[in-house]
Amino acid sequence: MNRTRSRSSRHQGRGSLGGLALLGALLAGCETYFVDPYPPDISTLPRERVMKVRDTPVVYGLIFDLHIPNAAECTRVKGQLTATLRAALLPPGREGMELSVHDLSPGCVQPSQRTYPYTRYAEQHAAAVARFGQGRFKPVLLYFNNVELTLPPSLREDFINLQNGGGNSPQVWALTTQEVLSNIRFTQSALWTYSSDPRLTAKLEELARAQLPFIQHEQPPAGGFALFTSQELSWVREFKGCTYATGLSGMNFVYGPQTLTVNAAYPPRYQVTVPTQEPVPRNQKLEPVTIRFALEACREHCERFFSTSEGELLSWNATPRCLLSGSL
């Protein structure tokens, strides 16, 4: 922290404003080098705020579209898929939410015409928003289909619209046959082998381990951040902003090179803006956002004259720039 101090005791008199005016007139009229005996006591205060990358809640749902003639096998397979994927996507201790199951083929009897119940999904999505916040999660829907037929046009169109729905759109991961995959693209897919295959869900489990939970930049609190520590507030009388960072703004003051007086009862607070980005898989590179800026703070004699490194003699709080380290 750079700082200047008075050359004489702080307990000595400061001199009147009239004296300062006379001093300015004398300086304007002669070239004699002058050093203010009571220069402003100023310091450079660096600031840094890091917006970290954080895990987001895992919100997922299962979509069954199976055809299994044996009722007991139907129940077993759906139970096995539910338990295995629940353990992979939402293990104990992980924040998240399991949406209600959508069964497009009740009883594992697949009808020829099927549609996706988007209204039910929208209701569950709204419940997740109420719990975690808008834009703070990216749903994953897992679709299971073991029939070697292409999707009916209505269901195919529903899945396309679901995945292309903008900010509310989920990722859809499919465990299905090559015939289904021949005329539609899912976010992630794996081939269905046979219902008793112990590695039937292995690829989906690997995807879950690699990509979940999705990550996102943390968002700043609505109330912003304190510009000064409590200790600094005990001595800072006035301050200026010396450097600017993208996304930085004052909340109860205008950040800039002009001099501002500190009111300890209503201390200054600032806010940073982080670009809004939907959650992305954790194996994508996402770096923390670091906001750095600097202040020049004055302890006393703030109205007095400061000799700059360029040989200027300037009244500190009347000069709209930082004098120790340059300005905006």
C-alpha positions as a printed Julia matrix, in Angstrom:
328×3 Matrix{Float64}:
   0.0     0.0     0.0
   1.55    3.29   -1.12
   1.12    6.13    1.31
   2.31    9.67    2.0
   2.56   11.28    5.45
   2.66   14.85    6.72
   6.13   16.16    7.31
   5.03   17.73   10.59
   2.97   16.52   13.49
  -0.71   15.98   12.71
  -1.47   17.97   15.83
  -0.18   21.19   14.29
  -2.64   23.64   12.74
  -3.73   23.17    9.19
  -3.85   26.7     7.95
  -6.95   28.53    6.8
  -8.66   28.32    3.45
  -7.66   31.91    2.95
  -4.05   30.89    3.39
  -4.48   28.22    0.75
  -5.92   30.73   -1.67
  -2.99   33.1    -1.04
  -0.62   30.2    -1.51
  -2.18   29.4    -4.87
  -1.83   33.03   -5.97
   1.82   33.11   -4.94
   2.52   29.88   -6.75
   0.94   31.26   -9.9
   3.1    34.35   -9.71
   6.53   32.87   -9.09
   8.54   29.83  -10.02
   9.94   29.13   -6.56
   9.59   25.39   -5.79
   7.15   24.88   -2.94
   6.49   21.84   -0.72
   3.3    21.92    1.34
   4.3    21.4     4.99
   1.03   19.51    5.54
   0.55   17.44    2.36
  -2.44   15.13    2.07
  -1.95   11.77    3.8
  -2.99    9.49    0.93
  -2.69    5.78    0.2
  -3.33    3.43   -2.72
  -5.75    0.64   -1.84
  -5.83   -2.27   -4.31
  -9.07   -4.24   -4.61
  -9.77   -7.71   -5.99
 -13.03   -9.64   -6.23
 -13.1   -13.2    -7.59
 -16.37  -14.69   -8.81
 -15.76  -18.42   -8.54
 -17.01  -21.3   -10.63
 -19.53  -23.31   -8.65
 -21.49  -26.54   -9.0
 -25.15  -26.18   -9.92
 -28.01  -28.38   -8.7
 -28.6   -31.56  -10.69
 -32.22  -31.56  -11.86
 -33.13  -34.67  -13.83
 -36.06  -36.8   -14.9
 -36.66  -40.21  -16.49
 -38.74  -40.88  -19.6
 -39.73  -44.53  -20.13
 -40.81  -45.66  -23.58
 -40.21  -49.41  -23.34
 -41.87  -52.46  -24.85
 -41.46  -55.52  -22.61
 -44.26  -58.13  -22.82
 -43.51  -59.67  -19.42
 -45.01  -57.47  -16.7
 -42.58  -58.62  -14.0
 -39.6   -57.93  -16.28
 -41.07  -54.53  -17.12
 -41.22  -53.64  -13.44
 -37.72  -54.97  -12.8
 -36.11  -53.11  -15.7
 -37.72  -49.78  -14.82
 -36.8   -50.22  -11.18
 -33.21  -51.07  -12.07
 -32.87  -48.09  -14.42
 -34.37  -45.75  -11.81
 -32.06  -46.9    -9.01
 -28.89  -46.98  -11.12
 -29.36  -43.54  -12.67
 -30.45  -42.0    -9.36
 -27.21  -43.21   -7.77
 -25.17  -41.84  -10.69
 -26.86  -38.45  -11.04
 -27.91  -37.6    -7.51
 -25.68  -39.4    -4.99
 -25.99  -38.56   -1.28
 -24.8   -35.06   -0.46
 -25.29  -33.6    -3.95
 -27.77  -30.77   -4.32
 -30.51  -31.48   -6.8
 -34.01  -32.64   -7.58
 -35.54  -35.68   -9.26
 -38.52  -34.84  -11.46
 -41.53  -37.12  -11.7
 -41.22  -40.01  -14.13
 -42.91  -39.68  -17.53
 -43.99  -43.07  -18.9
 -44.93  -42.83  -22.56
 -45.67  -46.58  -22.75
 -47.56  -47.56  -19.57
 -47.16  -51.21  -18.65
 -44.29  -51.48  -21.18
 -46.74  -51.7   -24.07
 -45.59  -49.18  -26.65
 -48.4   -47.6   -28.68
 -47.76  -46.54  -32.24
 -48.6   -42.87  -31.57
 -47.03  -41.09  -28.64
 -46.34  -37.51  -27.52
 -44.26  -35.95  -24.77
 -46.27  -34.3   -21.96
 -44.58  -30.91  -22.17
 -47.12  -29.2   -19.91
 -46.27  -31.59  -17.05
 -42.57  -30.98  -17.64
 -43.11  -27.19  -17.58
 -44.89  -27.47  -14.22
 -42.02  -29.47  -12.73
 -39.47  -27.09  -14.22
 -41.3   -24.18  -12.56
 -41.08  -25.99   -9.22
 -37.32  -26.39   -9.7
 -36.99  -22.69  -10.55
 -38.85  -21.79   -7.36
 -36.43  -23.95   -5.4
 -33.08  -23.13   -7.04
 -33.62  -19.91   -9.03
 -34.06  -19.04  -12.68
 -31.06  -19.96  -14.82
 -29.25  -21.69  -11.94
 -29.61  -25.25  -13.26
 -29.76  -27.16  -16.54
 -32.19  -30.11  -16.52
 -31.18  -33.53  -17.83
 -33.9   -35.85  -19.13
 -33.04  -39.52  -19.71
 -35.05  -41.3   -22.41
 -35.27  -45.12  -22.57
 -36.56  -46.91  -25.68
 -35.71  -50.51  -26.57
 -37.79  -50.84  -29.76
 -36.06  -51.06  -33.14
 -38.34  -48.56  -34.85
 -37.95  -44.88  -35.64
 -39.93  -42.49  -33.48
 -43.43  -41.5   -34.58
 -43.38  -38.0   -36.14
 -45.29  -36.43  -33.24
 -42.85  -37.66  -30.58
 -39.83  -36.85  -32.73
 -41.05  -33.28  -33.15
 -41.72  -33.01  -29.4
 -38.14  -34.01  -28.56
 -36.7   -31.6   -31.13
 -38.77  -28.71  -29.77
 -37.92  -29.68  -26.19
 -34.18  -29.53  -26.86
 -34.42  -26.29  -28.85
 -36.54  -24.4   -26.35
 -34.01  -21.72  -25.46
 -33.06  -20.97  -21.88
 -35.48  -23.5   -20.39
 -34.41  -26.32  -22.67
 -33.05  -29.48  -21.03
 -30.37  -31.8   -22.24
 -31.86  -35.11  -23.35
 -29.72  -38.22  -22.94
 -31.06  -41.33  -24.68
 -30.48  -45.03  -24.1
 -32.08  -46.44  -27.2
 -31.7   -48.37  -30.47
 -29.87  -47.47  -33.65
 -33.21  -47.18  -35.49
 -34.39  -44.47  -33.09
 -31.08  -42.62  -33.42
 -31.25  -42.74  -37.22
 -33.7   -39.83  -37.49
 -33.18  -37.71  -34.37
 -30.23  -36.27  -32.5
 -30.09  -36.26  -28.7
 -27.62  -34.32  -26.56
 -26.0   -37.62  -25.53
 -26.86  -41.18  -26.54
 -25.95  -44.79  -25.88
 -27.13  -47.98  -27.57
 -29.61  -50.28  -25.9
 -28.23  -53.81  -25.77
 -30.53  -56.11  -23.78
 -32.48  -55.58  -20.59
 -30.41  -57.96  -18.43
 -27.05  -56.58  -19.61
 -25.15  -55.58  -16.43
 -23.44  -52.8   -18.44
 -26.6   -51.5   -20.06
 -26.28  -48.06  -18.45
 -22.46  -47.93  -18.29
 -22.08  -45.11  -20.84
 -24.73  -42.95  -19.18
 -23.06  -43.47  -15.82
 -19.7   -42.46  -17.32
 -21.28  -39.34  -18.81
 -22.78  -38.45  -15.43
 -19.4   -38.81  -13.71
 -17.65  -36.68  -16.36
 -20.23  -33.93  -16.81
 -22.26  -33.6   -13.62
 -22.87  -31.51  -11.72
 -22.88  -28.8   -14.37
 -20.91  -25.67  -13.47
 -21.56  -21.95  -13.66
 -20.09  -18.66  -12.42
 -21.44  -17.66   -9.03
 -23.56  -14.53   -9.06
 -22.83  -11.55   -6.77
 -25.24  -10.89   -3.89
 -27.99   -8.37   -4.53
 -26.53   -6.09   -1.86
 -23.11   -6.0    -3.5
 -19.84   -5.74   -1.57
 -18.36   -3.32    0.97
 -15.78   -1.04   -0.62
 -13.8    -0.68    2.63
 -13.1    -2.96    5.55
 -14.31   -1.89    8.98
 -10.72   -1.0     9.91
 -10.32    1.17    6.8
 -13.59    2.95    7.54
 -12.04    4.15   10.81
  -9.55    6.33    8.96
 -10.59    6.92    5.32
 -12.09   10.41    5.0
 -12.22   10.71    1.21
 -11.4     8.52   -1.77
 -11.19    8.31   -5.57
 -11.33    5.5    -8.09
  -8.02    5.06   -9.88
  -8.6     2.15  -12.26
 -11.7     0.74  -13.89
 -12.68   -2.88  -14.45
 -15.37   -4.18  -16.78
 -18.52   -4.95  -14.81
 -17.65   -2.68  -11.86
 -20.1    -0.06  -10.61
 -20.83    1.81   -7.41
 -24.15    1.05   -5.73
 -24.63    4.13   -3.52
 -21.98    6.29   -5.17
 -20.67    7.03   -8.66
 -17.35    5.26   -9.15
 -14.76    7.45  -10.84
 -11.77    9.77  -10.39
 -13.72   12.46   -8.58
 -13.23   12.87   -4.82
 -15.95   11.4    -2.61
 -16.42   11.81    1.13
 -16.97    8.69    3.23
 -19.99    8.51    5.49
 -19.22    5.74    7.99
 -22.93    5.44    8.83
 -23.69    4.77    5.16
 -20.49    3.22    3.81
 -19.97    2.86    0.07
 -20.8    -0.45   -1.59
 -20.02   -1.68   -5.09
 -21.37   -4.3    -7.42
 -19.82   -6.44  -10.12
 -21.65   -7.84  -13.13
 -20.75  -11.33  -14.32
 -21.92  -12.35  -17.81
 -24.99  -14.57  -17.51
 -24.25  -18.02  -18.84
 -26.28  -21.18  -18.55
 -24.67  -24.1   -16.71
 -22.22  -26.15  -18.77
 -20.76  -29.65  -18.3
 -18.0   -29.69  -15.71
 -15.48  -31.09  -18.21
 -15.7   -27.82  -20.17
 -13.15  -25.16  -19.21
 -14.72  -22.34  -17.22
 -12.38  -19.93  -15.46
 -13.23  -17.72  -12.47
 -13.91  -14.05  -13.23
 -11.51  -11.71  -11.41
 -12.32   -8.0   -10.99
  -9.34   -5.83  -10.01
  -9.32   -2.1    -9.37
  -7.55    0.47   -7.19
  -8.6     3.34   -4.97
  -6.74    6.34   -3.62
  -7.79    7.1    -0.05
  -7.06   10.14    2.09
  -6.63   10.07    5.85
  -6.18   13.81    6.54
  -5.16   17.15    4.97
  -7.19   16.09    1.92
  -7.59   19.68    0.69
  -3.84   20.39    0.81
  -1.32   20.33   -2.01
   0.49   17.25   -3.25
   3.7    17.29   -5.28
   3.4    14.77   -8.11
   6.28   12.89   -9.7
   5.86   15.15  -12.75
   6.55   18.23  -10.64
   2.92   19.4   -10.39
   1.59   20.86   -7.16
  -2.1    19.98   -6.95
  -4.83   20.2    -4.35
  -5.67   16.55   -3.82
  -9.44   16.67   -3.37
  -9.9    19.31   -6.06
  -8.09   17.24   -8.69
 -10.21   14.58  -10.46
  -7.48   11.98  -10.77
  -5.32    9.8    -8.58
  -1.95   11.37   -7.79
   0.03    8.38   -6.5
  -0.65    5.86   -9.24
  -2.32    7.57  -12.16
  -6.02    7.48  -12.89
  -8.83    6.19  -15.08
